[in-house]
Amino acid sequence: MDGARATVGLMYAACLGFACLTLALSSRTPSTLAVFLADVVLVLLTGLVPSAGVGALERVLALFPINFANFSVLFSALESYPLGPAVLDLVGMVLLVYAALVLVSTPVAVVSFRRRQVA
């Protein structure tokens, strides 16, 4: 049951990250179609990209929601991400990436929407 809770928590973090990214993109672009296409490509089409055994590509693709959503793959992937002296597993890296996405996208959206606000 702990693995299922971890998967739900990671998917929640991914949803928050993509929501903040969507807000930032919609605040910067005049077209809603561009925002929709960016989200579809990042969420759905990354699962269709073949990695062909390339290590770096496999590590990057493993960070997208459609690839780590599978409960058994999440804990058996044996992916490691070295960051200086620290080495993170897939779960830690997913949390780090989506936390960074939230922390970067939110201020961009706030500043951009503030400039658009009609008094």
PDB file of C-alpha atoms in Angstrom:
ATOM      1  CA  MET A   1       0.000   0.000   0.000  1.00  0.00           C
ATOM      2  CA  ASP A   2       2.925   2.365   0.578  1.00  0.00           C
ATOM      3  CA  GLY A   3       3.900   2.181  -3.085  1.00  0.00           C
ATOM      4  CA  ALA A   4       0.404   3.126  -4.157  1.00  0.00           C
ATOM      5  CA  ARG A   5       0.436   6.120  -1.828  1.00  0.00           C
ATOM      6  CA  ALA A   6       3.812   7.198  -3.185  1.00  0.00           C
ATOM      7  CA  THR A   7       2.525   6.927  -6.744  1.00  0.00           C
ATOM      8  CA  VAL A   8      -0.550   8.997  -5.893  1.00  0.00           C
ATOM      9  CA  GLY A   9       1.662  11.595  -4.203  1.00  0.00           C
ATOM     10  CA  LEU A  10       3.967  11.788  -7.219  1.00  0.00           C
ATOM     11  CA  MET A  11       1.025  12.158  -9.577  1.00  0.00           C
ATOM     12  CA  TYR A  12      -0.308  14.933  -7.335  1.00  0.00           C
ATOM     13  CA  ALA A  13       3.079  16.690  -7.538  1.00  0.00           C
ATOM     14  CA  ALA A  14       3.035  16.287 -11.325  1.00  0.00           C
ATOM     15  CA  CYS A  15      -0.486  17.740 -11.505  1.00  0.00           C
ATOM     16  CA  LEU A  16       0.600  20.751  -9.460  1.00  0.00           C
ATOM     17  CA  GLY A  17       3.660  21.213 -11.657  1.00  0.00           C
ATOM     18  CA  PHE A  18       1.687  21.036 -14.876  1.00  0.00           C
ATOM     19  CA  ALA A  19      -1.024  23.322 -13.508  1.00  0.00           C
ATOM     20  CA  CYS A  20       1.589  25.956 -12.669  1.00  0.00           C
ATOM     21  CA  LEU A  21       3.240  25.471 -16.060  1.00  0.00           C
ATOM     22  CA  THR A  22      -0.128  25.864 -17.783  1.00  0.00           C
ATOM     23  CA  LEU A  23      -0.816  29.080 -15.878  1.00  0.00           C
ATOM     24  CA  ALA A  24       2.615  30.449 -16.770  1.00  0.00           C
ATOM     25  CA  LEU A  25       2.205  29.549 -20.435  1.00  0.00           C
ATOM     26  CA  SER A  26      -1.292  30.998 -20.634  1.00  0.00           C
ATOM     27  CA  SER A  27      -0.106  34.223 -19.048  1.00  0.00           C
ATOM     28  CA  ARG A  28       2.693  34.599 -21.604  1.00  0.00           C
ATOM     29  CA  THR A  29       1.040  33.453 -24.841  1.00  0.00           C
ATOM     30  CA  PRO A  30      -2.003  35.022 -26.501  1.00  0.00           C
ATOM     31  CA  SER A  31      -3.201  31.711 -27.960  1.00  0.00           C
ATOM     32  CA  THR A  32      -4.884  29.009 -25.916  1.00  0.00           C
ATOM     33  CA  LEU A  33      -4.106  26.477 -28.633  1.00  0.00           C
ATOM     34  CA  ALA A  34      -0.371  26.812 -28.002  1.00  0.00           C
ATOM     35  CA  VAL A  35      -0.871  26.135 -24.300  1.00  0.00           C
ATOM     36  CA  PHE A  36      -3.074  23.135 -25.018  1.00  0.00           C
ATOM     37  CA  LEU A  37      -0.603  21.674 -27.507  1.00  0.00           C
ATOM     38  CA  ALA A  38       2.322  22.139 -25.117  1.00  0.00           C
ATOM     39  CA  ASP A  39       0.458  20.311 -22.362  1.00  0.00           C
ATOM     40  CA  VAL A  40      -0.626  17.486 -24.655  1.00  0.00           C
ATOM     41  CA  VAL A  41       2.897  17.012 -25.970  1.00  0.00           C
ATOM     42  CA  LEU A  42       4.412  17.009 -22.483  1.00  0.00           C
ATOM     43  CA  VAL A  43       1.838  14.725 -20.904  1.00  0.00           C
ATOM     44  CA  LEU A  44       0.736  12.306 -23.610  1.00  0.00           C
ATOM     45  CA  LEU A  45       3.228  12.219 -26.443  1.00  0.00           C
ATOM     46  CA  THR A  46       6.277  11.695 -24.223  1.00  0.00           C
ATOM     47  CA  GLY A  47       5.010   8.173 -23.648  1.00  0.00           C
ATOM     48  CA  LEU A  48       5.261   7.492 -27.379  1.00  0.00           C
ATOM     49  CA  VAL A  49       8.888   8.572 -27.793  1.00  0.00           C
ATOM     50  CA  PRO A  50      11.119   5.498 -28.217  1.00  0.00           C
ATOM     51  CA  SER A  51      14.197   5.593 -26.017  1.00  0.00           C
ATOM     52  CA  ALA A  52      16.027   2.821 -27.945  1.00  0.00           C
ATOM     53  CA  GLY A  53      18.163   1.991 -24.928  1.00  0.00           C
ATOM     54  CA  VAL A  54      19.805   5.416 -24.775  1.00  0.00           C
ATOM     55  CA  GLY A  55      20.532   5.980 -21.078  1.00  0.00           C
ATOM     56  CA  ALA A  56      20.196   9.762 -20.970  1.00  0.00           C
ATOM     57  CA  LEU A  57      16.962   9.732 -22.975  1.00  0.00           C
ATOM     58  CA  GLU A  58      15.511   6.989 -20.769  1.00  0.00           C
ATOM     59  CA  ARG A  59      16.300   9.024 -17.647  1.00  0.00           C
ATOM     60  CA  VAL A  60      14.660  12.151 -19.030  1.00  0.00           C
ATOM     61  CA  LEU A  61      11.575  10.331 -20.296  1.00  0.00           C
ATOM     62  CA  ALA A  62      11.158   8.577 -16.941  1.00  0.00           C
ATOM     63  CA  LEU A  63      10.392  11.968 -15.356  1.00  0.00           C
ATOM     64  CA  PHE A  64       7.183  12.510 -17.345  1.00  0.00           C
ATOM     65  CA  PRO A  65       3.885  11.470 -15.720  1.00  0.00           C
ATOM     66  CA  ILE A  66       2.845   8.868 -18.258  1.00  0.00           C
ATOM     67  CA  ASN A  67       6.127   7.022 -17.744  1.00  0.00           C
ATOM     68  CA  PHE A  68       6.262   6.942 -13.928  1.00  0.00           C
ATOM     69  CA  ALA A  69       2.518   6.432 -13.420  1.00  0.00           C
ATOM     70  CA  ASN A  70       2.914   2.666 -13.573  1.00  0.00           C
ATOM     71  CA  PHE A  71       3.232   1.485  -9.985  1.00  0.00           C
ATOM     72  CA  SER A  72       5.581  -1.435 -10.673  1.00  0.00           C
ATOM     73  CA  VAL A  73       7.888   0.501 -12.998  1.00  0.00           C
ATOM     74  CA  LEU A  74       8.279   3.338 -10.514  1.00  0.00           C
ATOM     75  CA  PHE A  75      10.052   1.192  -7.943  1.00  0.00           C
ATOM     76  CA  SER A  76      11.797  -1.269 -10.238  1.00  0.00           C
ATOM     77  CA  ALA A  77      13.240   1.219 -12.736  1.00  0.00           C
ATOM     78  CA  LEU A  78      16.597   1.474 -10.911  1.00  0.00           C
ATOM     79  CA  GLU A  79      17.190   4.922 -12.364  1.00  0.00           C
ATOM     80  CA  SER A  80      19.711   7.105 -10.579  1.00  0.00           C
ATOM     81  CA  TYR A  81      20.321  10.803 -11.043  1.00  0.00           C
ATOM     82  CA  PRO A  82      23.669  12.125  -9.769  1.00  0.00           C
ATOM     83  CA  LEU A  83      23.511  15.744  -8.615  1.00  0.00           C
ATOM     84  CA  GLY A  84      26.951  16.671  -7.398  1.00  0.00           C
ATOM     85  CA  PRO A  85      27.722  14.633  -4.282  1.00  0.00           C
ATOM     86  CA  ALA A  86      24.118  13.442  -3.934  1.00  0.00           C
ATOM     87  CA  VAL A  87      22.472  10.683  -5.946  1.00  0.00           C
ATOM     88  CA  LEU A  88      18.676  10.654  -6.235  1.00  0.00           C
ATOM     89  CA  ASP A  89      16.436   7.778  -7.226  1.00  0.00           C
ATOM     90  CA  LEU A  90      13.497   8.189  -9.606  1.00  0.00           C
ATOM     91  CA  VAL A  91      11.046   9.113  -6.849  1.00  0.00           C
ATOM     92  CA  GLY A  92      13.320  11.826  -5.435  1.00  0.00           C
ATOM     93  CA  MET A  93      14.113  13.243  -8.850  1.00  0.00           C
ATOM     94  CA  VAL A  94      10.438  13.410  -9.837  1.00  0.00           C
ATOM     95  CA  LEU A  95       9.692  15.334  -6.653  1.00  0.00           C
ATOM     96  CA  LEU A  96      12.640  17.663  -7.251  1.00  0.00           C
ATOM     97  CA  VAL A  97      11.729  18.351 -10.895  1.00  0.00           C
ATOM     98  CA  TYR A  98       8.072  19.121 -10.233  1.00  0.00           C
ATOM     99  CA  ALA A  99       8.859  21.182  -7.121  1.00  0.00           C
ATOM    100  CA  ALA A 100      11.287  23.222  -9.221  1.00  0.00           C
ATOM    101  CA  LEU A 101       8.635  23.573 -11.937  1.00  0.00           C
ATOM    102  CA  VAL A 102       6.164  24.924  -9.375  1.00  0.00           C
ATOM    103  CA  LEU A 103       8.731  27.299  -7.885  1.00  0.00           C
ATOM    104  CA  VAL A 104       9.726  28.697 -11.290  1.00  0.00           C
ATOM    105  CA  SER A 105       6.334  28.776 -13.034  1.00  0.00           C
ATOM    106  CA  THR A 106       4.314  30.375 -10.245  1.00  0.00           C
ATOM    107  CA  PRO A 107       6.247  33.681 -10.080  1.00  0.00           C
ATOM    108  CA  VAL A 108       6.272  33.893 -13.876  1.00  0.00           C
ATOM    109  CA  ALA A 109       2.491  33.492 -13.955  1.00  0.00           C
ATOM    110  CA  VAL A 110       1.968  35.996 -11.131  1.00  0.00           C
ATOM    111  CA  VAL A 111       4.121  38.684 -12.745  1.00  0.00           C
ATOM    112  CA  SER A 112       2.650  38.130 -16.202  1.00  0.00           C
ATOM    113  CA  PHE A 113      -0.967  38.164 -15.005  1.00  0.00           C
ATOM    114  CA  ARG A 114      -0.279  41.267 -12.908  1.00  0.00           C
ATOM    115  CA  ARG A 115       0.867  43.113 -16.033  1.00  0.00           C
ATOM    116  CA  ARG A 116      -2.295  42.078 -17.888  1.00  0.00           C
ATOM    117  CA  GLN A 117      -4.697  43.075 -15.159  1.00  0.00           C
ATOM    118  CA  VAL A 118      -7.219  45.718 -16.131  1.00  0.00           C
ATOM    119  CA  ALA A 119      -7.797  48.361 -13.484  1.00  0.00           C
TER     120      ALA A 119
END
